């Protein structure tokens, strides 16, 4: 019926602006006393006009499709005897028409067996049906543009029609093709065979195929499958969307080189039935007026794969205290090897995406978060795993991770989420619509990355198994905006201390320092941070100061001391600098030079040391001067107490981590010169 109506609209458009509508033809026939009731039947009036149009254009294939559409719409089966041996007027009229069309008994029998049509017949009919629907729509859309006939109402209707056709028939990567838009009532097969076999084109790849009937593994090459696919879930989703398997279908399995079992296959089919319950409800106009959004999401983990296959083959079971699926056993094995994401969206499109390789979980999580609408209802998420080893624990771990990340996902600010898989770290940048992840090979690389500048405050969430046993697992989650937090951990055995700072944007700076006492450890840093804040406030207008909340500096001690495992944080008061113990001031001013170089000028208690005077010996000269001021010439560390970077970074809102990084480099060069002096 849709084909007939669309084509009639095409006829009207082709006659524009002198359109002869069917109601006018009907009246003309009545007034001309052409009162053949059969010819005045509305469907026959429509058909005659379409026939006239298509014959004039020489489009005989489209005419044959129109005839089949009319025949199936009337639904009188001419290959079978009439009820009670009495022919209705509709049947008599159809008999006359089909004789004019030169249809034989074989063609009538084929159309009348529509209720028994299966995949092959439906696929052939669908191709012609889709071609006609999309051709007519494009014709009408082009007509509306060329004639400027698009009123707001017509534009809306055409837009909705286009999206309806797109959702039902347009092909795109990962989309499961819907082959039965009302062509046949039931595509379910009595018996099917599912088999994996080597790819004929790629020697190292395999493919999955679905065959009608029960086929032996040795005979597969002699049969043509109903459908082939590189991935199993894509094939199973196709059969579910099109109703090829129902509860009575007998399914034979030839798993090939995969680890797929009949138990896993049965559960995969059940999971897909829950996500795609047939028949799907019709898509209303409200959904089509908006962009499609995911409604149901099913994650299938390790389909056809045993993550601990080496132990299964030896009939062994591994026992370990480390049972996390992302870091299983002492060698921290990742048990999440593949994920198949099945999505049913608001336009009833079914999409399947396969993720494998070392970043399968992260890539899937990234794409899932990027698919979410900025506002409105979030999709219903299900995670399932039916592999041989630790399936339930794996599914629960993935679902927990997705839900925790979703809880950290905010449409208002960019957050971060830190995950550890095996010995590697992965940092997710949770920017709405632009979620990404960075892989970091080890802890030093992670610390360096966390010290990079941030455009604003970015909260950092830790996965439950990330940084296990590290003091950073205690430090990173407590970051606060508008605050500089200093953490220190002592190691009296090695006479060192680990200093960590989270700045006002939650960037991390970390440095290992020699330790004598807490006063000498913390006071230089306190004086430096106060100088940085003083410089920042000096750049603000006085009338803006109340609007800029001053940054608070907080101190925490990580306990117990190293090398014991860190267990807690305890707040400590800021260090006090008694007047009787004045500190030696070392101020640095950094200015840009050619290329990546920079000029450094140092002031030691206000005495200037510049590169203009000392060139490459600047730090050696300063070291000599500092040692001369010390009574016993001791070579204990020297600290930068003030730093100006305005010429390098500009006078905008600079992060404290910038100053701390420059401070570390300058102090390293100065203290190295002290040791050599």
CSV table of N, CA and C in Angstrom, one decimal, residues 174-227:
chain,number,residue,atom,x,y,z
A,174,UNK,N,27.9,-2.0,10.5
A,174,UNK,CA,27.5,-2.5,11.8
A,174,UNK,C,25.9,-2.7,11.9
A,175,UNK,N,25.2,-2.1,10.9
A,175,UNK,CA,23.7,-2.2,11.0
A,175,UNK,C,23.2,-3.5,10.5
A,176,UNK,N,22.3,-4.1,11.3
A,176,UNK,CA,21.7,-5.4,10.9
A,176,UNK,C,20.6,-5.2,9.9
A,177,UNK,N,20.7,-5.8,8.7
A,177,UNK,CA,19.7,-5.6,7.7
A,177,UNK,C,18.4,-6.2,8.0
A,178,UNK,N,17.3,-5.4,7.9
A,178,UNK,CA,16.0,-5.9,8.1
A,178,UNK,C,15.4,-6.3,6.8
A,179,UNK,N,15.2,-7.6,6.6
A,179,UNK,CA,14.8,-8.1,5.2
A,179,UNK,C,13.3,-8.3,5.1
A,180,UNK,N,12.5,-8.2,6.1
A,180,UNK,CA,11.1,-8.6,6.0
A,180,UNK,C,10.2,-7.5,6.5
A,181,UNK,N,10.1,-6.3,5.8
A,181,UNK,CA,9.1,-5.3,6.2
A,181,UNK,C,7.7,-5.6,5.8
A,182,UNK,N,7.1,-6.7,6.4
A,182,UNK,CA,5.8,-7.1,6.1
A,182,UNK,C,5.6,-7.9,4.8
A,183,UNK,N,6.7,-8.4,4.3
A,183,UNK,CA,6.6,-9.2,3.0
A,183,UNK,C,6.0,-10.6,3.3
A,184,UNK,N,6.5,-11.3,4.3
A,184,UNK,CA,6.0,-12.6,4.7
A,184,UNK,C,5.7,-12.6,6.2
A,185,UNK,N,4.7,-13.4,6.6
A,185,UNK,CA,4.4,-13.4,8.0
A,185,UNK,C,5.4,-14.1,8.9
A,186,UNK,N,6.1,-15.0,8.4
A,186,UNK,CA,7.0,-15.8,9.3
A,186,UNK,C,8.2,-16.4,8.5
A,187,UNK,N,9.4,-16.0,9.0
A,187,UNK,CA,10.6,-16.5,8.3
A,187,UNK,C,11.3,-17.6,9.1
A,188,UNK,N,10.7,-18.0,10.2
A,188,UNK,CA,11.4,-19.1,11.0
A,188,UNK,C,11.5,-20.4,10.2
A,189,UNK,N,12.8,-20.9,10.3
A,189,UNK,CA,13.1,-22.2,9.7
A,189,UNK,C,12.9,-23.3,10.7
A,190,UNK,N,12.5,-24.5,10.2
A,190,UNK,CA,12.4,-25.7,11.1
A,190,UNK,C,13.7,-26.2,11.6
A,191,UNK,N,14.7,-26.2,10.7
A,191,UNK,CA,16.1,-26.7,11.0
A,191,UNK,C,17.1,-25.8,10.4
A,192,UNK,N,18.1,-25.5,11.2
A,192,UNK,CA,19.2,-24.7,10.7
A,192,UNK,C,20.6,-25.2,11.2
A,193,UNK,N,21.6,-24.9,10.4
A,193,UNK,CA,23.0,-25.3,10.8
A,193,UNK,C,23.9,-24.1,10.9
A,194,UNK,N,24.5,-23.9,12.1
A,194,UNK,CA,25.4,-22.8,12.3
A,194,UNK,C,26.9,-23.4,12.3
A,195,UNK,N,27.7,-22.8,11.5
A,195,UNK,CA,29.1,-23.4,11.3
A,195,UNK,C,30.1,-22.3,11.2
A,196,UNK,N,31.3,-22.6,11.8
A,196,UNK,CA,32.5,-21.8,11.6
A,196,UNK,C,33.4,-22.5,10.6
A,197,UNK,N,34.0,-21.8,9.7
A,197,UNK,CA,34.9,-22.4,8.7
A,197,UNK,C,36.0,-21.4,8.4
A,198,UNK,N,37.1,-21.8,7.8
A,198,UNK,CA,38.2,-20.9,7.4
A,198,UNK,C,37.7,-20.0,6.3
A,199,UNK,N,38.2,-18.8,6.3
A,199,UNK,CA,37.9,-17.8,5.3
A,199,UNK,C,38.6,-18.3,4.0
A,200,UNK,N,37.9,-18.3,2.8
A,200,UNK,CA,38.5,-18.7,1.6
A,200,UNK,C,39.5,-17.7,1.1
A,201,UNK,N,39.4,-16.4,1.5
A,201,UNK,CA,40.3,-15.3,1.1
A,201,UNK,C,41.4,-15.1,2.0
A,202,UNK,N,41.2,-15.2,3.3
A,202,UNK,CA,42.2,-14.9,4.3
A,202,UNK,C,42.6,-16.1,5.1
A,203,UNK,N,43.7,-16.7,4.9
A,203,UNK,CA,44.1,-18.0,5.6
A,203,UNK,C,44.0,-17.9,7.1
A,204,UNK,N,44.3,-16.8,7.7
A,204,UNK,CA,44.3,-16.7,9.2
A,204,UNK,C,43.0,-16.3,9.8
A,205,UNK,N,42.0,-16.1,8.9
A,205,UNK,CA,40.7,-15.6,9.4
A,205,UNK,C,39.6,-16.7,9.2
A,206,UNK,N,38.5,-16.6,10.0
A,206,UNK,CA,37.4,-17.5,9.9
A,206,UNK,C,36.1,-16.7,9.7
A,207,UNK,N,35.1,-17.4,9.3
A,207,UNK,CA,33.8,-16.8,9.1
A,207,UNK,C,32.7,-17.8,9.6
A,208,UNK,N,31.6,-17.2,9.9
A,208,UNK,CA,30.4,-17.9,10.4
A,208,UNK,C,29.3,-17.9,9.3
A,209,UNK,N,28.6,-19.0,9.2
A,209,UNK,CA,27.5,-19.1,8.2
A,209,UNK,C,26.3,-19.9,8.8
A,210,UNK,N,25.2,-19.5,8.3
A,210,UNK,CA,23.9,-20.1,8.7
A,210,UNK,C,23.3,-20.8,7.5
A,211,UNK,N,23.0,-22.1,7.6
A,211,UNK,CA,22.5,-22.9,6.5
A,211,UNK,C,21.1,-23.4,6.8
A,212,UNK,N,20.3,-23.5,5.8
A,212,UNK,CA,18.9,-24.1,6.0
A,212,UNK,C,19.1,-25.6,6.0
A,213,UNK,N,18.4,-26.2,7.0
A,213,UNK,CA,18.4,-27.6,7.1
A,213,UNK,C,19.5,-28.1,8.0
A,214,UNK,N,19.7,-29.4,8.1
A,214,UNK,CA,20.8,-30.0,8.9
A,214,UNK,C,21.9,-30.5,7.9
A,215,UNK,N,23.0,-29.8,8.1
A,215,UNK,CA,24.1,-30.1,7.1
A,215,UNK,C,25.3,-30.6,7.9
A,216,UNK,N,25.9,-31.7,7.4
A,216,UNK,CA,27.1,-32.2,8.0
A,216,UNK,C,28.3,-31.3,7.8
A,217,UNK,N,29.3,-31.3,8.7
A,217,UNK,CA,30.5,-30.5,8.6
A,217,UNK,C,31.2,-30.7,7.3
A,218,UNK,N,31.2,-32.0,6.8
A,218,UNK,CA,32.0,-32.4,5.6
A,218,UNK,C,31.3,-31.9,4.4
A,219,UNK,N,30.0,-31.6,4.4
A,219,UNK,CA,29.2,-31.2,3.2
A,219,UNK,C,29.0,-29.7,3.1
A,220,UNK,N,29.5,-28.9,4.0
A,220,UNK,CA,29.2,-27.5,4.0
A,220,UNK,C,29.5,-26.8,2.7
A,221,UNK,N,30.6,-27.2,2.1
A,221,UNK,CA,31.1,-26.5,0.9
A,221,UNK,C,30.1,-26.8,-0.3
A,222,UNK,N,29.2,-27.8,-0.2
A,222,UNK,CA,28.3,-28.1,-1.2
A,222,UNK,C,27.0,-27.3,-1.1
A,223,UNK,N,26.8,-26.5,-0.1
A,223,UNK,CA,25.6,-25.8,0.2
A,223,UNK,C,25.8,-24.3,0.2
A,224,UNK,N,24.8,-23.6,-0.2
A,224,UNK,CA,24.9,-22.1,-0.2
A,224,UNK,C,24.2,-21.6,1.1
A,225,UNK,N,24.9,-20.9,2.0
A,225,UNK,CA,24.3,-20.5,3.2
A,225,UNK,C,23.2,-19.4,3.0
A,226,UNK,N,22.3,-19.3,4.0
A,226,UNK,CA,21.4,-18.2,4.0
A,226,UNK,C,22.1,-16.8,4.3
A,227,UNK,N,23.1,-16.9,5.1
A,227,UNK,CA,23.8,-15.7,5.5
A,227,UNK,C,25.2,-16.0,6.0
